[in-house]
Amino acid sequence: MMALTLTLDNDPKVPVEVEEVIPDRIAGLTLSEVSNLTVWVGNRQVKLSEVFKVEGDVAQQPSDVKIVFKGFTARLRRVGEKMSAGEIEVEGDVGPYAGRKMKGGKLTIKGLAGTSLGAKMYGGTIEVFGSASDRVGGAYRGELPPAGMRGGTIVIHGDAGAEVGLGMRGGAIIIEGSCDIMPGLSMRGGNILIKGNCAGKAGARMTGGRVVVLGSIPSILPSFYIDEVRPSMKVAGQKIEGPLLVFVGDALYNERCAGRLVVSLKNNPHLKRYEELLQKVEVEV
Protein backbone atom coordinates (compact mmCIF):
# COMPACT_ATOMS: atom_id res chain seq x y z
CA MET A 1 0.00 0.00 0.00
CA MET A 2 1.42 3.39 -1.03
CA ALA A 3 1.70 5.91 1.82
CA LEU A 4 1.33 9.68 1.98
CA THR A 5 2.90 11.25 5.07
CA LEU A 6 1.65 14.59 6.40
CA THR A 7 3.75 16.08 9.20
CA LEU A 8 2.57 19.00 11.32
CA ASP A 9 5.98 20.20 12.51
CA ASN A 10 4.82 23.39 14.23
CA ASP A 11 2.01 23.71 16.77
CA PRO A 12 -0.66 25.93 15.12
CA LYS A 13 -2.21 26.65 18.57
CA VAL A 14 -5.68 26.28 17.00
CA PRO A 15 -7.66 23.32 15.56
CA VAL A 16 -6.82 22.03 12.10
CA GLU A 17 -9.77 20.47 10.25
CA VAL A 18 -8.67 17.76 7.83
CA GLU A 19 -11.95 16.21 6.68
CA GLU A 20 -10.92 16.71 3.04
CA VAL A 21 -7.77 14.62 3.45
CA ILE A 22 -9.16 11.11 3.04
CA PRO A 23 -8.31 8.31 0.56
CA ASP A 24 -11.55 8.89 -1.37
CA ARG A 25 -10.55 12.51 -2.04
CA ILE A 26 -6.83 12.21 -2.80
CA ALA A 27 -6.66 8.95 -4.78
CA GLY A 28 -5.02 9.55 -8.15
CA LEU A 29 -3.76 13.04 -7.31
CA THR A 30 -0.15 14.16 -7.68
CA LEU A 31 1.79 15.43 -4.65
CA SER A 32 1.41 18.94 -6.04
CA GLU A 33 -2.36 18.57 -6.25
CA VAL A 34 -2.52 17.16 -2.73
CA SER A 35 -0.42 20.08 -1.46
CA ASN A 36 -2.94 22.51 -2.94
CA LEU A 37 -5.91 21.03 -1.10
CA THR A 38 -7.35 23.44 1.46
CA VAL A 39 -7.85 22.94 5.20
CA TRP A 40 -9.20 25.16 7.94
CA VAL A 41 -6.67 26.30 10.53
CA GLY A 42 -8.74 28.08 13.14
CA ASN A 43 -10.82 30.57 11.13
CA ARG A 44 -8.41 30.65 8.16
CA GLN A 45 -8.57 28.48 5.06
CA VAL A 46 -5.07 27.65 3.80
CA LYS A 47 -3.30 25.24 1.48
CA LEU A 48 -2.32 21.89 2.98
CA SER A 49 1.36 22.54 2.26
CA GLU A 50 1.29 25.73 4.36
CA VAL A 51 0.83 23.73 7.56
CA PHE A 52 2.00 20.21 6.69
CA LYS A 53 5.16 18.75 5.24
CA VAL A 54 3.79 16.62 2.38
CA GLU A 55 5.82 13.52 1.47
CA GLY A 56 5.37 10.09 -0.09
CA ASP A 57 3.17 8.68 -2.81
CA VAL A 58 -0.53 8.50 -3.61
CA ALA A 59 -2.12 5.40 -5.13
CA GLN A 60 -4.66 5.54 -7.93
CA GLN A 61 -7.45 3.73 -6.07
CA PRO A 62 -8.86 4.79 -2.67
CA SER A 63 -8.54 1.24 -1.34
CA ASP A 64 -4.76 1.39 -1.95
CA VAL A 65 -4.20 4.79 -0.32
CA LYS A 66 -2.62 5.11 3.12
CA ILE A 67 -2.34 8.47 4.87
CA VAL A 68 -0.07 8.94 7.89
CA PHE A 69 -0.39 12.01 10.13
CA LYS A 70 2.62 12.96 12.30
CA GLY A 71 3.70 15.83 14.52
CA PHE A 72 1.25 17.94 16.54
CA THR A 73 -1.62 15.58 15.74
CA ALA A 74 -3.65 16.51 18.84
CA ARG A 75 -4.69 19.66 16.94
CA LEU A 76 -6.36 17.63 14.19
CA ARG A 77 -10.14 17.41 13.98
CA ARG A 78 -12.45 15.30 11.81
CA VAL A 79 -9.68 12.89 10.77
CA GLY A 80 -11.12 10.24 8.44
CA GLU A 81 -14.54 11.86 8.24
CA LYS A 82 -16.77 10.08 5.68
CA MET A 83 -13.92 7.88 4.40
CA SER A 84 -15.10 4.70 2.68
CA ALA A 85 -11.86 2.93 1.77
CA GLY A 86 -8.11 2.88 2.35
CA GLU A 87 -6.27 3.51 5.59
CA ILE A 88 -5.45 6.48 7.80
CA GLU A 89 -2.93 6.26 10.63
CA VAL A 90 -2.34 8.93 13.27
CA GLU A 91 0.97 8.68 15.10
CA GLY A 92 -0.15 10.44 18.25
CA ASP A 93 -3.27 11.92 19.83
CA VAL A 94 -6.19 13.24 17.83
CA GLY A 95 -8.96 15.78 18.44
CA PRO A 96 -12.77 15.50 18.24
CA TYR A 97 -14.87 13.79 15.58
CA ALA A 98 -12.26 11.37 14.23
CA GLY A 99 -14.02 8.84 11.98
CA ARG A 100 -17.29 10.82 11.94
CA LYS A 101 -19.76 9.26 9.45
CA MET A 102 -17.04 6.82 8.36
CA LYS A 103 -18.30 4.28 5.81
CA GLY A 104 -15.34 1.94 5.31
CA GLY A 105 -11.58 1.50 5.47
CA LYS A 106 -9.51 1.61 8.64
CA LEU A 107 -8.55 4.45 10.98
CA THR A 108 -5.73 3.75 13.45
CA ILE A 109 -4.93 6.17 16.28
CA LYS A 110 -1.71 5.54 18.20
CA GLY A 111 -2.61 7.82 21.08
CA LEU A 112 -5.64 9.40 22.72
CA ALA A 113 -8.88 10.18 20.87
CA GLY A 114 -11.05 13.25 21.48
CA THR A 115 -14.81 13.44 21.93
CA SER A 116 -17.29 11.82 19.56
CA LEU A 117 -14.91 9.27 18.06
CA GLY A 118 -16.78 7.44 15.29
CA ALA A 119 -19.89 9.60 15.67
CA LYS A 120 -22.67 8.40 13.33
CA MET A 121 -20.34 5.79 11.84
CA TYR A 122 -21.75 3.51 9.11
CA GLY A 123 -18.91 1.05 8.50
CA GLY A 124 -15.19 0.38 8.59
CA THR A 125 -12.88 -0.09 11.56
CA ILE A 126 -11.44 2.34 14.11
CA GLU A 127 -8.67 1.17 16.44
CA VAL A 128 -7.33 3.35 19.26
CA PHE A 129 -4.16 2.35 21.11
CA GLY A 130 -4.84 4.80 23.92
CA SER A 131 -8.01 5.99 25.62
CA ALA A 132 -10.99 7.86 24.17
CA SER A 133 -13.16 10.68 25.50
CA ASP A 134 -16.97 10.90 25.71
CA ARG A 135 -19.66 9.66 23.29
CA VAL A 136 -17.65 7.05 21.39
CA GLY A 137 -19.76 5.91 18.42
CA GLY A 138 -22.54 8.20 19.56
CA ALA A 139 -24.91 10.87 18.36
CA TYR A 140 -24.25 14.59 18.53
CA ARG A 141 -24.69 16.32 21.86
CA GLY A 142 -28.27 17.57 22.22
CA GLU A 143 -29.56 15.67 19.17
CA LEU A 144 -33.14 14.40 19.60
CA PRO A 145 -33.81 11.63 19.08
CA PRO A 146 -30.14 10.64 19.36
CA ALA A 147 -28.92 8.60 16.38
CA GLY A 148 -25.45 7.14 16.83
CA MET A 149 -23.39 4.68 14.81
CA ARG A 150 -25.20 2.19 12.58
CA GLY A 151 -22.36 -0.13 11.61
CA GLY A 152 -18.64 -0.79 11.73
CA THR A 153 -16.34 -1.65 14.62
CA ILE A 154 -14.54 0.55 17.17
CA VAL A 155 -11.80 -1.00 19.32
CA ILE A 156 -10.30 1.00 22.19
CA HIS A 157 -7.32 -0.56 23.95
CA GLY A 158 -7.52 1.94 26.82
CA ASP A 159 -10.44 3.49 28.68
CA ALA A 160 -13.45 5.45 27.40
CA GLY A 161 -15.43 8.41 28.73
CA ALA A 162 -19.14 8.84 29.37
CA GLU A 163 -22.09 7.95 27.12
CA VAL A 164 -20.35 5.34 24.99
CA GLY A 165 -22.69 4.42 22.12
CA LEU A 166 -25.17 7.27 22.72
CA GLY A 167 -28.17 6.49 20.48
CA MET A 168 -26.29 3.59 18.87
CA ARG A 169 -28.25 1.70 16.18
CA GLY A 170 -25.77 -1.01 15.09
CA GLY A 171 -22.14 -2.09 14.88
CA ALA A 172 -19.80 -2.95 17.74
CA ILE A 173 -17.74 -1.04 20.31
CA ILE A 174 -15.09 -2.96 22.23
CA ILE A 175 -13.38 -1.29 25.19
CA GLU A 176 -10.41 -3.17 26.60
CA GLY A 177 -10.30 -0.91 29.67
CA SER A 178 -12.99 0.79 31.76
CA CYS A 179 -15.61 3.43 30.97
CA ASP A 180 -17.41 6.31 32.65
CA ILE A 181 -21.16 6.52 33.29
CA MET A 182 -24.07 5.71 31.00
CA PRO A 183 -22.70 3.42 28.28
CA GLY A 184 -25.54 2.52 25.91
CA LEU A 185 -27.59 5.63 26.72
CA SER A 186 -30.67 5.64 24.42
CA MET A 187 -29.20 2.65 22.56
CA ARG A 188 -31.37 0.91 19.94
CA GLY A 189 -29.08 -1.74 18.47
CA GLY A 190 -25.55 -3.09 18.23
CA ASN A 191 -23.12 -4.33 20.87
CA ILE A 192 -20.97 -2.59 23.48
CA LEU A 193 -18.38 -4.80 25.19
CA ILE A 194 -16.62 -3.29 28.22
CA LYS A 195 -13.86 -5.56 29.50
CA GLY A 196 -13.03 -3.33 32.46
CA ASN A 197 -15.21 -1.51 34.98
CA CYS A 198 -18.24 0.72 34.40
CA ALA A 199 -18.96 3.78 36.55
CA GLY A 200 -22.69 3.04 36.49
CA LYS A 201 -26.10 3.74 34.92
CA ALA A 202 -25.41 1.34 32.04
CA GLY A 203 -28.17 1.08 29.43
CA ALA A 204 -30.27 4.03 30.58
CA ARG A 205 -33.17 4.61 28.15
CA MET A 206 -32.06 1.76 25.89
CA THR A 207 -34.72 0.12 23.70
CA GLY A 208 -32.51 -2.43 21.95
CA GLY A 209 -28.96 -3.66 21.57
CA ARG A 210 -26.67 -5.13 24.20
CA VAL A 211 -24.24 -3.71 26.77
CA VAL A 212 -21.81 -6.18 28.35
CA VAL A 213 -19.73 -5.28 31.42
CA LEU A 214 -17.05 -7.81 32.42
CA GLY A 215 -15.55 -5.74 35.23
CA SER A 216 -17.33 -4.22 38.20
CA ILE A 217 -20.41 -2.00 38.15
CA PRO A 218 -21.80 -0.26 41.27
CA SER A 219 -25.45 -1.16 40.70
CA ILE A 220 -28.13 -1.94 38.15
CA LEU A 221 -30.74 0.68 37.31
CA PRO A 222 -34.06 -0.19 39.02
CA SER A 223 -35.83 -0.13 35.65
CA PHE A 224 -33.95 -3.29 34.58
CA TYR A 225 -35.18 -6.78 35.46
CA ILE A 226 -33.16 -9.98 35.82
CA ASP A 227 -33.98 -12.41 32.99
CA GLU A 228 -31.48 -15.26 33.19
CA VAL A 229 -27.98 -16.38 34.13
CA ARG A 230 -25.82 -17.53 31.22
CA PRO A 231 -22.68 -19.70 31.48
CA SER A 232 -21.18 -17.94 28.45
CA MET A 233 -22.11 -15.98 25.33
CA LYS A 234 -20.63 -14.62 22.13
CA VAL A 235 -20.33 -10.84 21.85
CA ALA A 236 -18.89 -9.01 18.82
CA GLY A 237 -17.22 -12.21 17.66
CA GLN A 238 -15.65 -12.94 21.06
CA LYS A 239 -16.63 -15.76 23.41
CA ILE A 240 -17.27 -14.44 26.92
CA GLU A 241 -17.16 -16.84 29.86
CA GLY A 242 -19.64 -16.47 32.72
CA PRO A 243 -21.54 -16.79 34.84
CA LEU A 244 -23.27 -13.77 33.33
CA LEU A 245 -26.32 -11.98 34.70
CA VAL A 246 -28.65 -10.94 31.88
CA PHE A 247 -31.02 -8.03 32.53
CA VAL A 248 -33.76 -6.61 30.28
CA GLY A 249 -34.81 -2.95 30.12
CA ASP A 250 -35.15 -0.01 30.20
CA ALA A 251 -38.72 -0.53 31.43
CA LEU A 252 -39.24 3.14 32.31
CA TYR A 253 -38.50 4.16 28.74
CA ASN A 254 -40.09 1.30 26.80
CA GLU A 255 -42.25 -1.44 28.31
CA ARG A 256 -41.12 -3.94 25.66
CA CYS A 257 -37.75 -4.17 27.46
CA ALA A 258 -35.87 -5.14 24.29
CA GLY A 259 -32.50 -3.95 25.55
CA ARG A 260 -30.02 -6.33 27.17
CA LEU A 261 -27.55 -5.52 29.95
CA VAL A 262 -25.09 -8.33 30.69
CA VAL A 263 -22.87 -8.25 33.77
CA SER A 264 -20.19 -10.60 35.09
CA LEU A 265 -21.36 -12.22 38.33
CA LYS A 266 -17.81 -13.22 39.29
CA ASN A 267 -16.65 -9.59 39.39
CA ASN A 268 -19.87 -8.31 40.98
CA PRO A 269 -20.60 -10.49 44.03
CA HIS A 270 -22.85 -7.75 45.42
CA LEU A 271 -25.29 -8.56 42.59
CA LYS A 272 -25.66 -12.22 43.58
CA ARG A 273 -29.09 -11.45 45.04
CA TYR A 274 -30.42 -11.29 41.48
CA GLU A 275 -29.34 -14.87 40.85
CA GLU A 276 -30.96 -15.88 44.14
CA LEU A 277 -34.14 -14.10 43.10
CA LEU A 278 -34.29 -16.18 39.91
CA GLN A 279 -33.79 -19.39 41.89
CA LYS A 280 -36.59 -18.38 44.27
CA VAL A 281 -38.97 -17.79 41.37
CA GLU A 282 -38.10 -21.20 39.87
CA VAL A 283 -38.82 -22.92 43.19
CA GLU A 284 -42.18 -21.16 43.56
CA VAL A 285 -43.19 -22.11 40.03
mmCIF file of N, CA and C in Angstrom, residues 21-25 61-65 80-88 99-107 122-125:
data_model
loop_
_atom_site.group_PDB
_atom_site.id
_atom_site.type_symbol
_atom_site.label_atom_id
_atom_site.label_comp_id
_atom_site.label_asym_id
_atom_site.label_seq_id
_atom_site.Cartn_x
_atom_site.Cartn_y
_atom_site.Cartn_z
ATOM 1 N N VAL A 21 -8.955 15.454 3.704
ATOM 2 C CA VAL A 21 -7.766 14.622 3.454
ATOM 3 C C VAL A 21 -8.092 13.172 3.793
ATOM 4 N N ILE A 22 -8.798 12.514 2.888
ATOM 5 C CA ILE A 22 -9.159 11.109 3.040
ATOM 6 C C ILE A 22 -8.823 10.379 1.739
ATOM 7 N N PRO A 23 -8.647 9.055 1.775
ATOM 8 C CA PRO A 23 -8.307 8.313 0.559
ATOM 9 C C PRO A 23 -9.266 8.555 -0.597
ATOM 10 N N ASP A 24 -10.564 8.663 -0.308
ATOM 11 C CA ASP A 24 -11.553 8.891 -1.368
ATOM 12 C C ASP A 24 -11.272 10.185 -2.132
ATOM 13 N N ARG A 25 -10.764 11.178 -1.448
ATOM 14 C CA ARG A 25 -10.550 12.509 -2.039
ATOM 15 C C ARG A 25 -9.218 12.621 -2.756
ATOM 16 N N GLN A 61 -6.156 4.142 -6.607
ATOM 17 C CA GLN A 61 -7.448 3.727 -6.074
ATOM 18 C C GLN A 61 -7.545 4.026 -4.578
ATOM 19 N N PRO A 62 -8.707 4.489 -4.100
ATOM 20 C CA PRO A 62 -8.863 4.792 -2.673
ATOM 21 C C PRO A 62 -8.496 3.629 -1.757
ATOM 22 N N SER A 63 -8.814 2.408 -2.177
ATOM 23 C CA SER A 63 -8.536 1.241 -1.340
ATOM 24 C C SER A 63 -7.043 0.996 -1.153
ATOM 25 N N ASP A 64 -6.210 1.577 -2.031
ATOM 26 C CA ASP A 64 -4.760 1.391 -1.947
ATOM 27 C C ASP A 64 -4.051 2.571 -1.292
ATOM 28 N N VAL A 65 -4.799 3.578 -0.902
ATOM 29 C CA VAL A 65 -4.204 4.791 -0.323
ATOM 30 C C VAL A 65 -4.042 4.640 1.189
ATOM 31 N N GLY A 80 -10.413 11.397 8.995
ATOM 32 C CA GLY A 80 -11.118 10.239 8.444
ATOM 33 C C GLY A 80 -12.613 10.410 8.297
ATOM 34 N N GLU A 81 -13.098 11.632 8.355
ATOM 35 C CA GLU A 81 -14.544 11.863 8.239
ATOM 36 C C GLU A 81 -15.067 11.407 6.876
ATOM 37 N N LYS A 82 -16.082 10.573 6.877
ATOM 38 C CA LYS A 82 -16.769 10.078 5.676
ATOM 39 C C LYS A 82 -15.894 9.212 4.774
ATOM 40 N N MET A 83 -14.744 8.749 5.240
ATOM 41 C CA MET A 83 -13.922 7.883 4.395
ATOM 42 C C MET A 83 -14.633 6.552 4.174
ATOM 43 N N SER A 84 -14.433 5.963 2.991
ATOM 44 C CA SER A 84 -15.101 4.703 2.677
ATOM 45 C C SER A 84 -14.128 3.598 2.303
ATOM 46 N N ALA A 85 -12.845 3.938 2.165
ATOM 47 C CA ALA A 85 -11.855 2.934 1.771
ATOM 48 C C ALA A 85 -10.460 3.413 2.166
ATOM 49 N N GLY A 86 -9.488 2.509 2.036
ATOM 50 C CA GLY A 86 -8.111 2.879 2.350
ATOM 51 C C GLY A 86 -7.819 2.861 3.836
ATOM 52 N N GLU A 87 -6.720 3.533 4.196
ATOM 53 C CA GLU A 87 -6.273 3.512 5.588
ATOM 54 C C GLU A 87 -5.714 4.867 6.003
ATOM 55 N N ILE A 88 -6.032 5.273 7.213
ATOM 56 C CA ILE A 88 -5.454 6.482 7.805
ATOM 57 C C ILE A 88 -4.851 6.101 9.147
ATOM 58 N N GLY A 99 -13.184 9.922 12.500
ATOM 59 C CA GLY A 99 -14.022 8.845 11.982
ATOM 60 C C GLY A 99 -15.502 9.161 11.925
ATOM 61 N N ARG A 100 -15.871 10.439 11.999
ATOM 62 C CA ARG A 100 -17.295 10.818 11.935
ATOM 63 C C ARG A 100 -17.903 10.398 10.599
ATOM 64 N N LYS A 101 -19.036 9.727 10.647
ATOM 65 C CA LYS A 101 -19.756 9.259 9.455
ATOM 66 C C LYS A 101 -18.879 8.396 8.549
ATOM 67 N N MET A 102 -17.929 7.714 9.119
ATOM 68 C CA MET A 102 -17.045 6.823 8.365
ATOM 69 C C MET A 102 -17.858 5.674 7.760
ATOM 70 N N LYS A 103 -17.535 5.308 6.510
ATOM 71 C CA LYS A 103 -18.298 4.285 5.806
ATOM 72 C C LYS A 103 -17.504 3.007 5.561
ATOM 73 N N GLY A 104 -16.177 3.105 5.572
ATOM 74 C CA GLY A 104 -15.344 1.938 5.312
ATOM 75 C C GLY A 104 -13.882 2.267 5.525
ATOM 76 N N GLY A 105 -13.008 1.292 5.252
ATOM 77 C CA GLY A 105 -11.584 1.504 5.473
ATOM 78 C C GLY A 105 -11.210 1.331 6.931
ATOM 79 N N LYS A 106 -9.983 1.749 7.264
ATOM 80 C CA LYS A 106 -9.506 1.609 8.643
ATOM 81 C C LYS A 106 -8.833 2.887 9.116
ATOM 82 N N LEU A 107 -9.171 3.298 10.335
ATOM 83 C CA LEU A 107 -8.554 4.450 10.984
ATOM 84 C C LEU A 107 -7.848 3.955 12.238
ATOM 85 N N TYR A 122 -20.960 4.462 9.874
ATOM 86 C CA TYR A 122 -21.751 3.506 9.109
ATOM 87 C C TYR A 122 -21.013 2.196 8.859
ATOM 88 N N GLY A 123 -19.687 2.247 8.797
ATOM 89 C CA GLY A 123 -18.914 1.050 8.503
ATOM 90 C C GLY A 123 -17.426 1.301 8.676
ATOM 91 N N GLY A 124 -16.637 0.258 8.429
ATOM 92 C CA GLY A 124 -15.194 0.381 8.594
ATOM 93 C C GLY A 124 -14.753 0.024 10.005
ATOM 94 N N THR A 125 -13.465 0.258 10.271
ATOM 95 C CA THR A 125 -12.877 -0.092 11.565
ATOM 96 C C THR A 125 -12.065 1.067 12.114
#
